[in-house]
Coordinates of C-alpha atoms in Angstrom, one line a residue:
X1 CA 42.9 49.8 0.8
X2 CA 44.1 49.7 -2.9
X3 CA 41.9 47.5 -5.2
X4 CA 43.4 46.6 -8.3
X5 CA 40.7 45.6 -11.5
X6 CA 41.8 44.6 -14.8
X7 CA 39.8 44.3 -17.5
X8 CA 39.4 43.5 -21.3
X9 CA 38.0 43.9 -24.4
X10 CA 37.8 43.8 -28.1
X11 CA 41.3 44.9 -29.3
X12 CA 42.0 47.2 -32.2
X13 CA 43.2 45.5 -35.0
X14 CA 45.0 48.4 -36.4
X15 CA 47.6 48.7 -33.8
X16 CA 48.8 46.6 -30.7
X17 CA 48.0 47.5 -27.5
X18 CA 50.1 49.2 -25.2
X19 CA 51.2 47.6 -21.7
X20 CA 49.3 44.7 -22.6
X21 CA 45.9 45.6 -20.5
X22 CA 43.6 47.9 -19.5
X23 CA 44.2 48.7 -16.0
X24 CA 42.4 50.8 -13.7
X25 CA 43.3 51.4 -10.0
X26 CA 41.1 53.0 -7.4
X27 CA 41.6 53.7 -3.9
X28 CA 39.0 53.5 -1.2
X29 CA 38.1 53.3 2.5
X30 CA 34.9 51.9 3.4
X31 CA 32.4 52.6 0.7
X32 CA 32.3 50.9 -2.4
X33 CA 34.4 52.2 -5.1
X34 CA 33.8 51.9 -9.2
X35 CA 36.5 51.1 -11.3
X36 CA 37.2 52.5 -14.4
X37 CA 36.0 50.0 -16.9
X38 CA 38.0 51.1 -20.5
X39 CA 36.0 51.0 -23.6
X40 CA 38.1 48.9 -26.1
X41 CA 38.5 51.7 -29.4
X42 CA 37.4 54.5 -30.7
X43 CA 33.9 55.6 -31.8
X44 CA 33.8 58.1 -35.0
X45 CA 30.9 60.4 -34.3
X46 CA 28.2 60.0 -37.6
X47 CA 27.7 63.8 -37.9
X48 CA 30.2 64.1 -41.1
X49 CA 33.9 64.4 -41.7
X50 CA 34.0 67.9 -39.5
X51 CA 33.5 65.6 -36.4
X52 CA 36.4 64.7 -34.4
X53 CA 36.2 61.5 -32.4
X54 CA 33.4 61.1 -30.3
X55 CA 33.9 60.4 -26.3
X56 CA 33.1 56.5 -25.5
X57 CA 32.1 54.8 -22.6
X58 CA 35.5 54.3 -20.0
X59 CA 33.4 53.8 -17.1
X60 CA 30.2 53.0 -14.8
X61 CA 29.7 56.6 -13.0
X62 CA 26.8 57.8 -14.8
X63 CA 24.8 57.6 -17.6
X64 CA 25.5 60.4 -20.8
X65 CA 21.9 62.4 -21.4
X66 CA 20.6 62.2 -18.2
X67 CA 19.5 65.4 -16.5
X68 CA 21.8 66.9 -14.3
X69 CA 20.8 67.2 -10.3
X70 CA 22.7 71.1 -10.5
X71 CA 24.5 73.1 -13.0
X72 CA 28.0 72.6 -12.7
X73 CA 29.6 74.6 -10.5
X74 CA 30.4 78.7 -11.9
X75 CA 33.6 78.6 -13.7
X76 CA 34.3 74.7 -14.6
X77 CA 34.2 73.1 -17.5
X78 CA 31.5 71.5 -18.8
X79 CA 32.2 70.4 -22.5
X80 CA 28.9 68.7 -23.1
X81 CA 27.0 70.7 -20.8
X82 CA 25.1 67.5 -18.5
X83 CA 26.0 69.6 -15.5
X84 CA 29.0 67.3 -14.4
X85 CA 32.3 69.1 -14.2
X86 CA 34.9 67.7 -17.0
X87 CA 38.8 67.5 -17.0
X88 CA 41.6 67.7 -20.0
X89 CA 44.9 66.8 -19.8
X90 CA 47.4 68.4 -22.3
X91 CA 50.1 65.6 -23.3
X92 CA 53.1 66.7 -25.2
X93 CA 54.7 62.6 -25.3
X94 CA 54.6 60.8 -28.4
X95 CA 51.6 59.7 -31.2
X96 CA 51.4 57.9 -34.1
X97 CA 53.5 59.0 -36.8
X98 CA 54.6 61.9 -34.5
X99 CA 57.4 61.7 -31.7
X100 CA 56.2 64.5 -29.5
X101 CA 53.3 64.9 -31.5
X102 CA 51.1 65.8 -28.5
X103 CA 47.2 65.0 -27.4
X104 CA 44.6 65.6 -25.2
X105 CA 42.6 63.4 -23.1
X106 CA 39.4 64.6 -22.1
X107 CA 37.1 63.0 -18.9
X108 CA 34.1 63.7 -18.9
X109 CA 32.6 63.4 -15.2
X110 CA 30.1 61.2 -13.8
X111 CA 28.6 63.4 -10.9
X112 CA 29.2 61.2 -8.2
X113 CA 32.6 61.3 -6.4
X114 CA 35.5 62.1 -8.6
X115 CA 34.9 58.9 -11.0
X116 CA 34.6 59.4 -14.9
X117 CA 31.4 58.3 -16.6
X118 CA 33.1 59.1 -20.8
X119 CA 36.6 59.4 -21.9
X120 CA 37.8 61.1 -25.2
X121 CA 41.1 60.7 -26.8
X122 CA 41.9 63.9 -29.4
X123 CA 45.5 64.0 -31.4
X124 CA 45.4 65.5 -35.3
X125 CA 45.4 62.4 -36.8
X126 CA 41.5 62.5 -36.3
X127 CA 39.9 63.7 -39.2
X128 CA 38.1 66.6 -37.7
X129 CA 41.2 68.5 -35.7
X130 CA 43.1 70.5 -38.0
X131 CA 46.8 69.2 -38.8
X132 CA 48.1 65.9 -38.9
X133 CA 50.5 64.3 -36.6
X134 CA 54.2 65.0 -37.0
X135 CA 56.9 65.1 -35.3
X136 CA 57.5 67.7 -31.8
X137 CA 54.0 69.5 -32.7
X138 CA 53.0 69.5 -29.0
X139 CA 49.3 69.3 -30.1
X140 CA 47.2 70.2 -26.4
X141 CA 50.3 71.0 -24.4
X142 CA 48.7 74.2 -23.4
X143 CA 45.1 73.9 -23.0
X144 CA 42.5 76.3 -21.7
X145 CA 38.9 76.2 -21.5
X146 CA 36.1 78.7 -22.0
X147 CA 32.7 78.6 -23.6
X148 CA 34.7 81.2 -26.8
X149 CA 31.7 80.9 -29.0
X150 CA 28.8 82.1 -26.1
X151 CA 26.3 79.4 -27.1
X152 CA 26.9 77.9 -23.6
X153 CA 29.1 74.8 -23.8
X154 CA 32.6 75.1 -22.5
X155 CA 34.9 74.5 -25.6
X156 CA 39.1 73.9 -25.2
X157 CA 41.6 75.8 -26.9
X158 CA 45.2 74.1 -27.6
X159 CA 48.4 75.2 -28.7
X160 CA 49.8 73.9 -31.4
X161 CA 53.4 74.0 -33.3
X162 CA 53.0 71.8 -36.4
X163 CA 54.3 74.6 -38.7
X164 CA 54.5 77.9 -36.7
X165 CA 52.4 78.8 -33.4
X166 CA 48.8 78.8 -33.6
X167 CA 45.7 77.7 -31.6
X168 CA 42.8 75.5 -32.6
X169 CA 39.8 75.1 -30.5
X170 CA 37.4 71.9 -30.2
X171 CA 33.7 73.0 -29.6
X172 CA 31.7 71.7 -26.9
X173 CA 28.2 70.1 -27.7
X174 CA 25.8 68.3 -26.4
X175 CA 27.6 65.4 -27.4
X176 CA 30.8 66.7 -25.9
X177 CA 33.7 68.2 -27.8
X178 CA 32.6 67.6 -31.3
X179 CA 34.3 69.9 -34.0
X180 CA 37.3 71.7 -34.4
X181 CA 38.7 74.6 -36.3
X182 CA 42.3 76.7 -36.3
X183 CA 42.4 80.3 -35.0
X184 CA 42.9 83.1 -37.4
X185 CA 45.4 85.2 -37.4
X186 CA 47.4 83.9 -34.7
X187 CA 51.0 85.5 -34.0
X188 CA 54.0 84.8 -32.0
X189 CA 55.4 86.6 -29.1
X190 CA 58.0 89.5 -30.0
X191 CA 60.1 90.1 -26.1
X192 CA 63.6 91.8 -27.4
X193 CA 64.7 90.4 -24.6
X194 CA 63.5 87.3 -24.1
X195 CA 65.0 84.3 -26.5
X196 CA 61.8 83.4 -28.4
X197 CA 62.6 79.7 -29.6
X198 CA 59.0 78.4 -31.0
X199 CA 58.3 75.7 -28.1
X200 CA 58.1 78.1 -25.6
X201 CA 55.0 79.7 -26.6
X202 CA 52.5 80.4 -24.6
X203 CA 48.3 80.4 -24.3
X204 CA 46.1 82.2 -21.9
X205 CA 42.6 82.6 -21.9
X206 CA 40.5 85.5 -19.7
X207 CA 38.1 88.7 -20.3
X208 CA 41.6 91.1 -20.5
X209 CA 38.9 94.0 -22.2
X210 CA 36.0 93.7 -19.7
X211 CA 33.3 93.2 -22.3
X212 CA 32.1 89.3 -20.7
X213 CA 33.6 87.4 -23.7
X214 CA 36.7 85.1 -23.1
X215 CA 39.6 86.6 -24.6
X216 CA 42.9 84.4 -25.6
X217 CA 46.3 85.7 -25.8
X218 CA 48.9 84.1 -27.6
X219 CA 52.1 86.2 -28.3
X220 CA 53.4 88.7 -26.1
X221 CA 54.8 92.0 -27.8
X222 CA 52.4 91.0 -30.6
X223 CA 49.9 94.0 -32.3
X224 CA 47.5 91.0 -32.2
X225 CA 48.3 88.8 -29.4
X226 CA 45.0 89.5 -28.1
X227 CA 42.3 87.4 -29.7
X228 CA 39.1 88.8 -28.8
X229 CA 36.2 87.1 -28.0
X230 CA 33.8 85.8 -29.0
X231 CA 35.1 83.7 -31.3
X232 CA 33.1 82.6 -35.2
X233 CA 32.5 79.1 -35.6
X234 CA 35.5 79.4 -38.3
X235 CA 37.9 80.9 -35.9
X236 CA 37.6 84.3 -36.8
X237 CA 37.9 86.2 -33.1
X238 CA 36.1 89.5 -32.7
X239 CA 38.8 91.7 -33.1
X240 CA 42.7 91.6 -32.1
X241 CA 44.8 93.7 -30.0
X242 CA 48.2 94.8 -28.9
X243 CA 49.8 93.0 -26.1
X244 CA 53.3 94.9 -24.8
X245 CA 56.1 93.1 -24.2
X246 CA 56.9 93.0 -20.7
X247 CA 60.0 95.4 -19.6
X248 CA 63.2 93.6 -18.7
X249 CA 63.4 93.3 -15.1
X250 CA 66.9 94.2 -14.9
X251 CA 69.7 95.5 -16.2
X252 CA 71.5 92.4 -16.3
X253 CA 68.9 90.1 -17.9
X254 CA 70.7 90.0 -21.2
X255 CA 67.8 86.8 -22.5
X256 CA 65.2 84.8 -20.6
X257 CA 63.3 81.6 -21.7
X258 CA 59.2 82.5 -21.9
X259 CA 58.0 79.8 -19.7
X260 CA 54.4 80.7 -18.8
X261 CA 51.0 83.1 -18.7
X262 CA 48.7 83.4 -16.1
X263 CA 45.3 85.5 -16.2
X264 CA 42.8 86.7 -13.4
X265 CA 41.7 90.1 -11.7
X266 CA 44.6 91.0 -10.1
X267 CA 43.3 94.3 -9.5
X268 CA 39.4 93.9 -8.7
X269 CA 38.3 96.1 -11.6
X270 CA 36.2 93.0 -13.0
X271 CA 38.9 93.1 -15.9
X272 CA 41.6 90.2 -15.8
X273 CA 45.2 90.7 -16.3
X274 CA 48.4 89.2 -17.5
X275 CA 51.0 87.6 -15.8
X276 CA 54.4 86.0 -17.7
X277 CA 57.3 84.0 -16.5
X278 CA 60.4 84.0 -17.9
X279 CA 64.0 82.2 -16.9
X280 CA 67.2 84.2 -17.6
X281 CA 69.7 82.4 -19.4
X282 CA 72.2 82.5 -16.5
X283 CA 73.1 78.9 -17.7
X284 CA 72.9 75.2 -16.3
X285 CA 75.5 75.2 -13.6
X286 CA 73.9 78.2 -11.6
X287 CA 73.3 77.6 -7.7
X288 CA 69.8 77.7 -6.8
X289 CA 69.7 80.8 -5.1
X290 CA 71.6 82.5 -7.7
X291 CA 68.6 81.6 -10.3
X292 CA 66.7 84.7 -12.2
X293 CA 63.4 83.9 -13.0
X294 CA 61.9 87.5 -13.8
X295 CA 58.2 87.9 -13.2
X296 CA 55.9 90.3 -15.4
X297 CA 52.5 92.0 -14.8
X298 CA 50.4 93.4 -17.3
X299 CA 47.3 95.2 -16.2
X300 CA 43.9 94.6 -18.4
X301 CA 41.4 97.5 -19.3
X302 CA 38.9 98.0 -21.5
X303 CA 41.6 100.2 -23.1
X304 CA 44.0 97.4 -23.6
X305 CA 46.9 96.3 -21.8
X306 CA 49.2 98.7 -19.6
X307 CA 52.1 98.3 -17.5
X308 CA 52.2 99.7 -14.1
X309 CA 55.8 101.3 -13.4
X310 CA 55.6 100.3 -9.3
X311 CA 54.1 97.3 -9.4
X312 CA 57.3 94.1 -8.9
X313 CA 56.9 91.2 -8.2
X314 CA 59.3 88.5 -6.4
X315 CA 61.1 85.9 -9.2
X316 CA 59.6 82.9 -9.3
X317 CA 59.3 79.6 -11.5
X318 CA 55.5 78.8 -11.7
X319 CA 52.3 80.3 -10.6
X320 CA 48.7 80.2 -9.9
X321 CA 46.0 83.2 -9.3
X322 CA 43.3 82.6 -6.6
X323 CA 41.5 84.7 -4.0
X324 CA 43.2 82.7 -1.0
X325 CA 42.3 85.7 1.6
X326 CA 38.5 86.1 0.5
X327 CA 38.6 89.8 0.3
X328 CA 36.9 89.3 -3.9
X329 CA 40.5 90.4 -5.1
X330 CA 42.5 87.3 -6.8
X331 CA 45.8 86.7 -5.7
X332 CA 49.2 85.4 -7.3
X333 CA 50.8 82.5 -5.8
X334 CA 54.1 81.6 -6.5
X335 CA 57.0 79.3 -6.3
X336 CA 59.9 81.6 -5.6
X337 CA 63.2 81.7 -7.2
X338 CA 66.5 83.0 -6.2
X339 CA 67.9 84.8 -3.0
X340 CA 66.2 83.5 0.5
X341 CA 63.6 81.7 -1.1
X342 CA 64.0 77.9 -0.1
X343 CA 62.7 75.3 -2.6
X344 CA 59.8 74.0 -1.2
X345 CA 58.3 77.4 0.1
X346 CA 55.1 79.0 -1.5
X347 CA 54.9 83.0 -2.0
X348 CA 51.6 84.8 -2.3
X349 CA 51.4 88.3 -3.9
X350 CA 48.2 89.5 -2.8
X351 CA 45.9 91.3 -5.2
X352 CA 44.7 94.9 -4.6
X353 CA 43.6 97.9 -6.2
X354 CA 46.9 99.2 -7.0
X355 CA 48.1 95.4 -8.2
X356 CA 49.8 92.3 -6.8
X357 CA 52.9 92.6 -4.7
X358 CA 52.6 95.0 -2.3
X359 CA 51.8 92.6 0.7
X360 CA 53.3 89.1 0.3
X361 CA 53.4 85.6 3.1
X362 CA 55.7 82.9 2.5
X363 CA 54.9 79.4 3.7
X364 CA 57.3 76.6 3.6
X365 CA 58.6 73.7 5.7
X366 CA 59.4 75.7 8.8
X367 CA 55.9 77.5 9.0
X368 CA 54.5 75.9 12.1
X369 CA 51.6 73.1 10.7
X370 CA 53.5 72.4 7.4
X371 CA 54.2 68.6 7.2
X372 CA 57.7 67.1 6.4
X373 CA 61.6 68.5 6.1
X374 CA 62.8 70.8 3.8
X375 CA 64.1 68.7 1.0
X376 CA 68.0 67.8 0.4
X377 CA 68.5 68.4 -3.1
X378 CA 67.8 70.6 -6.2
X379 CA 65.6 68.3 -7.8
X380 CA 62.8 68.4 -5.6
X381 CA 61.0 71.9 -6.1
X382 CA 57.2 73.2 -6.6
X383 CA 57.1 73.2 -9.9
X384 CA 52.8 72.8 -10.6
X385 CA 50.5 75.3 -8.6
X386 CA 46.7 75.5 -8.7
X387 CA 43.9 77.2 -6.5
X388 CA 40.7 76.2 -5.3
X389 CA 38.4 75.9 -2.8
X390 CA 38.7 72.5 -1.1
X391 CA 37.4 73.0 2.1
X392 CA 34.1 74.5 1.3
X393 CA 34.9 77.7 3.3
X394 CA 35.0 80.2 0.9
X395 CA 38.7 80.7 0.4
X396 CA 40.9 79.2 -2.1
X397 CA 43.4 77.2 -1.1
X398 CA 46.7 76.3 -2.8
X399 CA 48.2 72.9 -3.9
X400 CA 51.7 72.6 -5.2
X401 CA 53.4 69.7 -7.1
X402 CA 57.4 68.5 -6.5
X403 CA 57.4 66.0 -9.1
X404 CA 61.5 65.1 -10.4
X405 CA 61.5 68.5 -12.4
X406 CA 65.1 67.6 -14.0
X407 CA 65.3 64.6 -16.2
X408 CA 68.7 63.8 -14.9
X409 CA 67.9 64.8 -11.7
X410 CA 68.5 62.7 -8.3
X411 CA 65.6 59.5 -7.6
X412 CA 63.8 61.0 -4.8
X413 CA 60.2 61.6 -3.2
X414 CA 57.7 63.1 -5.6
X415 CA 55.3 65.1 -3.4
X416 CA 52.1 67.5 -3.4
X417 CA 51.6 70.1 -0.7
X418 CA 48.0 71.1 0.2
X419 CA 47.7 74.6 2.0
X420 CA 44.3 76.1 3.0
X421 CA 43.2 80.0 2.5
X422 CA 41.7 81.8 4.8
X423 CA 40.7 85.7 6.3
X424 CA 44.5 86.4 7.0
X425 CA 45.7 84.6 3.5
X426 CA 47.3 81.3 3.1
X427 CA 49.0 80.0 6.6
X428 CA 50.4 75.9 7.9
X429 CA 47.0 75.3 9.4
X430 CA 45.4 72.2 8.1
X431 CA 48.2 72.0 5.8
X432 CA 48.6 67.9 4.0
X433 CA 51.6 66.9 2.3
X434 CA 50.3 63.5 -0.3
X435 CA 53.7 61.8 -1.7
X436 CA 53.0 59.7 -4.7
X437 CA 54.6 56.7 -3.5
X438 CA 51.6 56.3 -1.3
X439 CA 49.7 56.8 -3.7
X440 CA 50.9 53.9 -5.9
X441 CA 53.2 55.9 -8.0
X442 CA 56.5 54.3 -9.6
X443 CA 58.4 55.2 -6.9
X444 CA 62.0 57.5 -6.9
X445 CA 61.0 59.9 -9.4
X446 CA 59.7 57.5 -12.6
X447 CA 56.5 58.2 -12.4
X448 CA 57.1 62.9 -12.3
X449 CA 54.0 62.5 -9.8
X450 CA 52.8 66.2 -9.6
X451 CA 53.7 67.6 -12.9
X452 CA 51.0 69.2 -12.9
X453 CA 47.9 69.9 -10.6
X454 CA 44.2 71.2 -10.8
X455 CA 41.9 71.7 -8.1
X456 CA 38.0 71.6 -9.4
X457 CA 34.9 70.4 -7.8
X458 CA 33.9 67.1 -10.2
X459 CA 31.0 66.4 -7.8
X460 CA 29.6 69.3 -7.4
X461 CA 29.3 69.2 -3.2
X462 CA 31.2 72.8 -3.1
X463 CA 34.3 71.3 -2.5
X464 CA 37.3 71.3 -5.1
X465 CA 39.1 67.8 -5.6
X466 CA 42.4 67.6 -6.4
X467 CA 43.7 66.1 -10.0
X468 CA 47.5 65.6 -9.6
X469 CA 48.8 63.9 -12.8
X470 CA 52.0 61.1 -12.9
X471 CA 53.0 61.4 -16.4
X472 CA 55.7 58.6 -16.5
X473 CA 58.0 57.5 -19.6
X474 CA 58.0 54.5 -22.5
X475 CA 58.1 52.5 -19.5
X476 CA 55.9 53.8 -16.6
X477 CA 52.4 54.1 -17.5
X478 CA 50.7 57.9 -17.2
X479 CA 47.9 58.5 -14.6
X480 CA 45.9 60.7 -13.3
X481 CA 44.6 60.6 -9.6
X482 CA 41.3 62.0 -8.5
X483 CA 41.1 62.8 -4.3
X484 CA 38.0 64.0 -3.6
X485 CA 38.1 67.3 -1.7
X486 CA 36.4 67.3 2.4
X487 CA 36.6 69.8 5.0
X488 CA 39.8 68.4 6.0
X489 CA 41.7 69.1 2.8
X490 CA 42.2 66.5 -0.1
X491 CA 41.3 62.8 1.1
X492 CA 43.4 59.5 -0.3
X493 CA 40.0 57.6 0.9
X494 CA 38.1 57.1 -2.2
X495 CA 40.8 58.3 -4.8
X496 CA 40.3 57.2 -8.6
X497 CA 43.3 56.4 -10.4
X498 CA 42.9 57.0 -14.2
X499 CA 45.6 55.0 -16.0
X500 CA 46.4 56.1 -19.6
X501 CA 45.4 53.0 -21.1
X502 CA 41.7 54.7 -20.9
X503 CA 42.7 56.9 -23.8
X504 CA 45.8 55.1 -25.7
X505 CA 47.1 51.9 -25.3
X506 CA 49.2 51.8 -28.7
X507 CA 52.5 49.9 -28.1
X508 CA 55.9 51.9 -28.4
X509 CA 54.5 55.4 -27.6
X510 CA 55.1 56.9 -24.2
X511 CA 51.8 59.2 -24.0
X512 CA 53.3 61.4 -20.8
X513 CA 49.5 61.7 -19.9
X514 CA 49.2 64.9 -18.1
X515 CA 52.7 66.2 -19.1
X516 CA 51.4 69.2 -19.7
X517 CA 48.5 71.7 -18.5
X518 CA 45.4 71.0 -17.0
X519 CA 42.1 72.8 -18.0
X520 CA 38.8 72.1 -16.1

């Protein structure tokens, strides 16, 4: 069933609200569901002007200081350290004073089913992030969390393009994310041949030296792309390093877009390494299968960075690293690009001591126990991947988002494919294909539903859920849905649907909630 609960409260007085309420939708079967009960403003934290704007109560799913029944699961985030797995969404819509200004929303979870107990709503209009609003700034498009500092609270690093690429992180606390500061030092990418316009810059965030501290990388070809961890209070890293500029793929790759970065051991060596995307300029008119998207591995050491000669991998348009065939080496999936490849397949590159590549499996609509038909147009292709564990069986499985990728693209289905790992990698079985109309998403394509996906386990039970977020326009409202994860696969019984009015409500501004990436 799909309960709908409005609610209100005090308004602001500074600004008008946006969609005129606060609503909150949740979707259940059988036991009782809370709804997401929006706080009406802002509360400034008292600590000084170095605070940034303190989470505030957006729900009824727990209460904030009380002790944890587990640590939260190895690897989430956990930005005020109660235990309960958090979530931030990287928004690159509009603020105010700042059309594509950027934020980030943070949830803060409740430990009990995939509902939110705190919500937290960061641009750099607040006093305590560095920056101000202005226009295209992108503040929190790329986000990535790690505890940088080592004093056990994850903290979030953002991208940010107010005057030239840099990075600020937010610290966690007990109190959640609590103070921020600008990176030092930070540089851009330098690919001779890759077009290098200052949007497309990139953030990553792994051990790439093998000494146990998160590393960031932020500018590929760059003597100090590498930002070593861990990082001062004042954003001073360790020390820098080189980062190579991938090679070009091919001959006749005159330019490429820099679309993306992706970390994890690719190789098992307990190091993590680098993987980049970039999108030939082949122009707009190009057939599908004629598209170059040119994939780039770079291995990590405790050296630095190398470049294996034999390692290549297939072109693809996004990706996600996971360890989908249990053997403790991650993998890279893919969403393949050009030649055979059909648009709604997923590739795996599996990981191995020599590097990715050198055994691959395809899934798409024709593998037997994939649901649904291969779709009839362009427009609808994976363009979100994530990994996790949502079965609870030790492998990580894979979920891929088909939101509308082009603006002018056809009205159509927006859809998210769930496919489960196992000993012989990722296979159809127990595959579940969620389309966002069912869901309660604007339906033919308003809503993007699947821009981008997470899987991470907000309960705690072992089992990831899945986060797929519907960013919408100036007209549709952003959300983000929560399924909780079973052994089934993701479940639409029990699903929270977090509206963007929990964070921003202002009237005008189309906050594309979950436009960007995902950290958790």
């Amino acid at each position: 069933m799909i309960v709908r609960m409005d609610g209100s409260g005090d308004q602001v007085e500074a600004a008008a609200r946006r969609w005129g309420g606060r609503r909150t939708w949740v979707i259940g079967g059988g036991a009782a569901v809370v709804a997401l009960a929006v706080a009406a403003g802002m509360v400034i934290a008292d600590g000084g002007p170095g605070d940034i704007a303190a989470p505030y109560g957006c729900g009824t799913g727990g209460i904030h200081g009380a002790a944890a029944s587990a640590p939260a699961p190895d690897g989430a985030a956990d930005f005020d350290g109660d235990g309960h797995p958090d979530l931030a969404l990287g928004s690159g819509g509009s603020v105010a004073d700042g059309s594509g200004g950027g934020s980030v929303e943070v949830a803060y979870g409740a430990g009990d089913g995939t509902r939110i107990a705190r919500c937290q709503y960061l641009t750099q209009d607040d006093p305590g992030i560095p920056g101000a609003n202005r226009d295209e700034a992108f503040f929190g498009t790329d986000v990535v969390a790690r505890d940088f500092d080592g004093d056990g609270y994850t903290d979030l690093a953002a991208s940010v393009f107010d005057w030239k690429p840099s990075v600020i992180i937010m610290w966690g606390s007990e109190d959640g994310l609590s103070r921020a500061v600008r990176v030092l030092g930070t540089d851009g990418s330098h690919v001779a041949w890759g077009t290098d316009p200052i949007l497309d810059e990139q953030l990553a965030a792994g051990d790439f030296d093998g000494d146990r501290h998160p590393d960031l990388v932020f500018g590929l070809g760059s003597d100090k792309g590498l930002l070593k961890g861990p990082f001062g209070r004042d954003g001073t890293p360790a020390d820098t390093g080189r980062v190579p500029a991938p090679r070009r793929p091919a001959p006749d790759v005159a330019d490429a877009n820099y679309d993306d970065l992706l970390a994890g051991d690719l190789d098992g060596d307990g190091v993590d390494d680098l993987v980049s995307f970039h999108d030939a300029d082949t122009g707009p008119e190009v057939p599908w299968r004629e598209r170059t998207q040119p994939v780039s591995y770079l291995r990590g050491g405790r050296d630095g960075f190398t470049q294996p000669e034999d390692t290549r991998l297939p072109y693809a348009g996004e990706g996600a690293i996971g360890d989908v065939d249990g053997d403790g080496i991650d993998d890279l999936v893919l969403s393949p690009r050009g030649g055979d490849a059909s648009r709604s397949s997923v590739t795996v590159a599996y990981g191995a001591k020599a590097g990715p590549g050198a055994r691959t499996t395809t899934v798409d609509r024709d593998t037997p126990g994939v649901p649904g038909g291969e779709p009839q147009d362009e427009d609808a292709v994976f363009t979100s991947l994530d990994t996790g564990d949502v079965n609870g069986d030790g492998y990580a499985d894979v979920v891929a988002g088909a939101p509308r990728w082009d603006i002018y693209g056809e009205p159509g289905p927006e859809q998210v494919l769930y496919l489960a790992g196992g000993p012989d990698g990722l296979s159809g079985k127990g595959a579940r294909l969620f389309d966002g109309a069912d869901l309660g998403a604007a339906p033919g394509g308003d809503a993007d539903f699947g821009s981008a996906v997470g899987l991470t386990d907000l309960d705690g039970d072992g089992r990831a859920d899945l986060v797929v977020t519907a960013p919408g326009s100036d007209t549709v409202d952003g959300v983000a849905h929560l399924l909780p994860g079973t052994a089934d696969g993701p479940s639409t019984a029990g699903v929270t649907r977090l509206t963007g009015d929990a964070f921003d409500d202002t009237e005008g501004l189309g906050l594309l909630m979950g436009g960007g990436e995902i950290a958790h």
